[in-house]
Amino acid sequence: QITLKESGPTLVKPTQTLTLTCTFSGFSLTTSAVGVGWIRQPPGKALEWLALIYWDDDKRYSPSLKSRLTITKDTSKNQVVLTMTNMDPVDTATYYCAHWVLGATNFDPWGQGTLVTVSS
Amino acid sequence: QSALTQPASVSGSPGQSITISCTGTSSDVGSYNLVSWYQQHPGKAPKLMIYEVSKRPSGVSNRFSGSKSGNTASLTISGLQAEDEADYYCCSYAGISALVVFGGGTKLTVL
């Protein structure tokens, strides 16, 4: 059974850098074709894909946020870390991580999500 | 990279069928048979309901079906049940750099 769980601060100040960790089980990020992605959802709004990292350390970023995002993995800890710089109140959202398989091109399953509020 | 277009809301009575459309472009929906649909109940994480346009993951009811024509994909739910009331999001592969794009979401109300 694959599970994922997000962790990180619930409140960050404008201009600060957000660091979120996705801890997963039930699969390995050393397995060919496997990836972990990050998706966010502002309150009452739609889903937005942010970034994805593959088993071979290939990384993909949303073109609109690429300059602010960094995704890394620690296969020994079964963790994926997302950093987002220069946070703004519009970045207030629930942040999800999810399992991805190359070729299947879908996110399944998802973590429970973590709400991050950006406010001074 | 623009979001896929979905109706903001649809509704139907128990037992009826509804269809949710998802319109993209020739760069995403129109180019790949890689459209997926997610169901999201309030306060919950999204759940995969359809992938590769029309395939159902194990455990998803066969009342859910998907299709695609040109730049528009569709999700049909037959035999509506109260538990189907949720938000639904489409998602399409959009190429190696853009990767995926989501729709704006559709709120399904079961009357």
Short mmCIF file of C-alpha atoms in Angstrom, two decimals:
data_model
loop_
_atom_site.label_atom_id
_atom_site.label_comp_id
_atom_site.label_asym_id
_atom_site.label_seq_id
_atom_site.Cartn_x
_atom_site.Cartn_y
_atom_site.Cartn_z
CA GLN A 1 0.00 0.00 0.00
CA ILE A 2 1.38 3.37 -1.06
CA THR A 3 1.04 6.26 1.37
CA LEU A 4 2.41 9.80 1.35
CA LYS A 5 2.36 12.50 3.98
CA GLU A 6 3.30 16.15 3.76
CA SER A 7 4.95 18.09 6.57
CA GLY A 8 6.22 21.60 7.08
CA PRO A 9 5.30 24.98 8.54
CA THR A 10 1.69 26.04 8.66
CA LEU A 11 2.57 29.74 8.64
CA VAL A 12 5.28 31.60 6.77
CA LYS A 13 5.94 35.30 6.38
CA PRO A 14 6.01 37.10 3.04
CA THR A 15 9.42 36.92 1.30
CA GLN A 16 10.40 33.85 3.32
CA THR A 17 11.31 30.49 1.80
CA LEU A 18 8.93 27.57 2.29
CA THR A 19 10.32 24.08 2.77
CA LEU A 20 7.94 21.13 2.60
CA THR A 21 8.75 17.46 3.06
CA CYS A 22 6.88 14.51 1.59
CA THR A 23 7.51 11.25 3.43
CA PHE A 24 6.29 8.17 1.62
CA SER A 25 6.07 4.41 1.99
CA GLY A 26 5.06 1.47 -0.16
CA PHE A 27 7.38 2.30 -3.06
CA SER A 28 10.95 3.32 -3.72
CA LEU A 29 12.24 6.33 -5.61
CA THR A 30 15.03 4.14 -6.92
CA THR A 31 12.56 2.11 -8.98
CA SER A 32 12.53 2.88 -12.67
CA ALA A 33 9.69 5.09 -13.93
CA VAL A 34 8.59 6.23 -10.46
CA GLY A 35 8.21 9.86 -9.46
CA VAL A 36 6.80 12.13 -6.77
CA GLY A 37 5.03 15.35 -7.59
CA TRP A 38 3.79 18.40 -5.73
CA ILE A 39 0.44 20.03 -6.39
CA ARG A 40 -1.19 22.93 -4.54
CA GLN A 41 -4.72 24.22 -4.09
CA PRO A 42 -5.54 27.72 -2.80
CA PRO A 43 -8.65 27.80 -0.60
CA GLY A 44 -11.73 27.38 -2.75
CA LYS A 45 -9.69 27.25 -5.95
CA ALA A 46 -8.38 24.74 -8.45
CA LEU A 47 -5.44 22.37 -8.35
CA GLU A 48 -2.10 23.56 -9.73
CA TRP A 49 0.84 21.29 -10.53
CA LEU A 50 4.14 22.59 -9.16
CA ALA A 51 7.01 20.14 -9.60
CA LEU A 52 7.95 16.50 -10.05
CA ILE A 53 11.09 14.46 -9.48
CA TYR A 54 11.82 11.12 -11.11
CA TRP A 55 13.70 8.07 -9.89
CA ASP A 56 16.70 9.08 -12.00
CA ASP A 57 16.76 12.58 -10.43
CA ASP A 58 15.24 14.17 -13.53
CA LYS A 59 13.19 17.18 -12.43
CA ARG A 60 10.26 19.03 -13.97
CA TYR A 61 8.81 22.36 -12.88
CA SER A 62 5.72 24.39 -13.65
CA PRO A 63 6.87 26.95 -16.21
CA SER A 64 5.13 29.77 -14.33
CA LEU A 65 6.86 28.99 -11.01
CA LYS A 66 10.12 27.46 -12.16
CA SER A 67 12.30 30.31 -10.91
CA ARG A 68 11.03 29.90 -7.35
CA LEU A 69 10.95 26.10 -6.99
CA THR A 70 13.49 23.43 -6.13
CA ILE A 71 12.66 19.75 -5.71
CA THR A 72 15.06 17.18 -4.27
CA LYS A 73 14.91 13.62 -3.00
CA ASP A 74 16.51 11.59 -0.25
CA THR A 75 16.02 7.96 -1.21
CA SER A 76 17.52 6.68 2.05
CA LYS A 77 14.78 8.47 4.00
CA ASN A 78 12.00 7.97 1.44
CA GLN A 79 11.50 11.71 1.31
CA VAL A 80 11.03 14.41 -1.31
CA VAL A 81 11.57 18.06 -0.41
CA LEU A 82 10.09 21.08 -2.15
CA THR A 83 11.36 24.59 -1.54
CA MET A 84 9.59 27.70 -2.75
CA THR A 85 11.29 31.05 -2.41
CA ASN A 86 9.90 34.55 -1.95
CA MET A 87 6.54 33.47 -0.55
CA ASP A 88 3.56 35.78 -1.01
CA PRO A 89 0.04 35.74 0.43
CA VAL A 90 -1.24 34.43 -2.93
CA ASP A 91 0.81 31.29 -2.25
CA THR A 92 -1.51 30.43 0.64
CA ALA A 93 -2.75 26.95 -0.24
CA THR A 94 -2.98 23.31 0.67
CA TYR A 95 0.11 21.61 -0.68
CA TYR A 96 -0.13 17.96 -1.73
CA CYS A 97 2.47 15.43 -2.75
CA ALA A 98 1.51 12.45 -4.88
CA HIS A 99 2.90 9.29 -6.45
CA TRP A 100 3.52 9.34 -10.21
CA VAL A 101 4.46 6.66 -12.69
CA LEU A 102 6.06 7.60 -16.00
CA GLY A 103 3.79 6.50 -18.78
CA ALA A 104 0.68 6.34 -16.62
CA THR A 105 0.87 10.14 -16.32
CA ASN A 106 -1.43 10.47 -13.35
CA PHE A 107 -1.06 11.23 -9.66
CA ASP A 108 -2.16 8.28 -7.55
CA PRO A 109 -2.40 8.24 -4.62
CA TRP A 110 -2.14 11.64 -2.96
CA GLY A 111 -1.06 12.65 0.50
CA GLN A 112 -3.55 14.25 2.85
CA GLY A 113 -2.19 17.72 2.14
CA THR A 114 -0.85 20.46 4.39
CA LEU A 115 -2.25 23.98 4.59
CA VAL A 116 0.34 26.72 4.38
CA THR A 117 -0.70 30.29 5.17
CA VAL A 118 1.44 33.22 4.10
CA SER A 119 0.92 36.21 6.35
CA SER A 120 2.92 38.73 8.28
CA GLN B 1 0.28 26.93 -20.13
CA SER B 2 -3.38 27.71 -19.42
CA ALA B 3 -5.72 25.71 -17.28
CA LEU B 4 -8.15 23.38 -19.00
CA THR B 5 -11.70 24.70 -19.19
CA GLN B 6 -14.45 22.99 -17.20
CA PRO B 7 -17.97 24.14 -16.34
CA ALA B 8 -18.06 25.62 -12.86
CA SER B 9 -20.98 23.48 -11.82
CA VAL B 10 -23.29 20.69 -12.94
CA SER B 11 -26.19 19.04 -11.19
CA GLY B 12 -28.39 16.01 -11.50
CA SER B 13 -30.92 13.96 -9.60
CA PRO B 14 -30.21 10.55 -8.13
CA GLY B 15 -30.24 7.89 -10.82
CA GLN B 16 -29.62 10.34 -13.65
CA SER B 17 -26.47 10.70 -15.73
CA ILE B 18 -24.32 13.79 -16.03
CA THR B 19 -21.36 14.70 -18.20
CA ILE B 20 -18.54 17.09 -17.34
CA SER B 21 -16.53 18.53 -20.20
CA CYS B 22 -12.87 19.49 -20.17
CA THR B 23 -11.59 21.60 -23.04
CA GLY B 24 -7.92 22.06 -23.74
CA THR B 25 -5.81 22.71 -26.81
CA SER B 26 -3.87 20.86 -29.45
CA SER B 27 -0.86 21.09 -27.11
CA ASP B 28 -2.43 19.04 -24.35
CA VAL B 29 -5.79 17.25 -24.55
CA GLY B 30 -5.73 17.14 -28.33
CA SER B 31 -2.24 15.69 -28.59
CA TYR B 32 -2.23 12.95 -25.98
CA ASN B 33 -4.58 10.23 -24.81
CA LEU B 34 -3.40 11.03 -21.31
CA VAL B 35 -6.34 12.71 -19.64
CA SER B 36 -7.17 11.85 -16.07
CA TRP B 37 -10.03 12.80 -13.77
CA TYR B 38 -9.95 13.34 -10.01
CA GLN B 39 -12.77 13.43 -7.48
CA GLN B 40 -12.37 15.62 -4.42
CA HIS B 41 -14.75 15.69 -1.48
CA PRO B 42 -14.63 18.73 0.85
CA GLY B 43 -11.54 18.74 3.02
CA LYS B 44 -10.15 15.62 1.36
CA ALA B 45 -7.33 14.88 -1.03
CA PRO B 46 -8.16 14.26 -4.69
CA LYS B 47 -8.79 10.66 -5.77
CA LEU B 48 -8.00 9.28 -9.21
CA MET B 49 -11.19 8.16 -10.98
CA ILE B 50 -10.18 7.90 -14.66
CA TYR B 51 -6.81 7.75 -16.38
CA GLU B 52 -5.64 7.55 -20.01
CA VAL B 53 -8.97 9.07 -21.08
CA SER B 54 -11.18 6.11 -20.27
CA LYS B 55 -9.49 3.63 -17.95
CA ARG B 56 -10.72 3.06 -14.41
CA PRO B 57 -8.40 2.25 -11.52
CA SER B 58 -9.22 -0.81 -9.51
CA GLY B 59 -12.02 -0.09 -7.06
CA VAL B 60 -13.62 2.76 -9.00
CA SER B 61 -17.26 2.17 -9.87
CA ASN B 62 -18.09 1.42 -13.50
CA ARG B 63 -20.65 4.22 -13.25
CA PHE B 64 -17.71 6.48 -14.04
CA SER B 65 -16.56 6.63 -17.65
CA GLY B 66 -14.38 8.89 -19.75
CA SER B 67 -14.02 9.81 -23.39
CA LYS B 68 -12.29 12.29 -25.65
CA SER B 69 -12.96 14.01 -28.95
CA GLY B 70 -10.46 16.43 -30.38
CA ASN B 71 -9.44 18.94 -27.74
CA THR B 72 -12.28 18.06 -25.37
CA ALA B 73 -12.42 15.26 -22.84
CA SER B 74 -15.51 14.24 -20.92
CA LEU B 75 -16.37 12.47 -17.70
CA THR B 76 -19.76 10.78 -17.48
CA ILE B 77 -21.29 9.58 -14.24
CA SER B 78 -24.31 7.36 -14.62
CA GLY B 79 -26.80 6.35 -11.95
CA LEU B 80 -25.97 9.39 -9.84
CA GLN B 81 -25.68 8.75 -6.13
CA ALA B 82 -25.52 11.18 -3.24
CA GLU B 83 -21.91 10.16 -2.57
CA ASP B 84 -20.92 11.40 -6.03
CA GLU B 85 -21.45 14.99 -4.89
CA ALA B 86 -17.94 16.44 -5.01
CA ASP B 87 -15.57 18.56 -7.05
CA TYR B 88 -14.13 16.98 -10.19
CA TYR B 89 -10.90 17.99 -11.89
CA CYS B 90 -9.56 16.96 -15.25
CA CYS B 91 -5.85 16.83 -15.95
CA SER B 92 -3.92 16.38 -19.17
CA TYR B 93 -0.35 15.61 -20.05
CA ALA B 94 1.08 18.69 -21.75
CA GLY B 95 4.50 17.62 -22.93
CA ILE B 96 7.87 16.95 -21.41
CA SER B 97 8.42 20.46 -20.04
CA ALA B 98 4.96 21.61 -19.00
CA LEU B 99 4.20 18.04 -17.87
CA VAL B 100 0.57 18.38 -16.79
CA VAL B 101 -2.18 20.96 -16.66
CA PHE B 102 -5.32 20.80 -14.51
CA GLY B 103 -8.79 22.03 -15.22
CA GLY B 104 -10.52 24.68 -13.16
CA GLY B 105 -12.75 22.13 -11.47
CA THR B 106 -16.47 21.36 -11.59
CA LYS B 107 -18.75 21.19 -8.58
CA LEU B 108 -21.25 18.36 -8.93
CA THR B 109 -24.45 18.73 -6.96
CA VAL B 110 -26.77 15.76 -6.54
CA LEU B 111 -30.23 17.25 -6.11
#
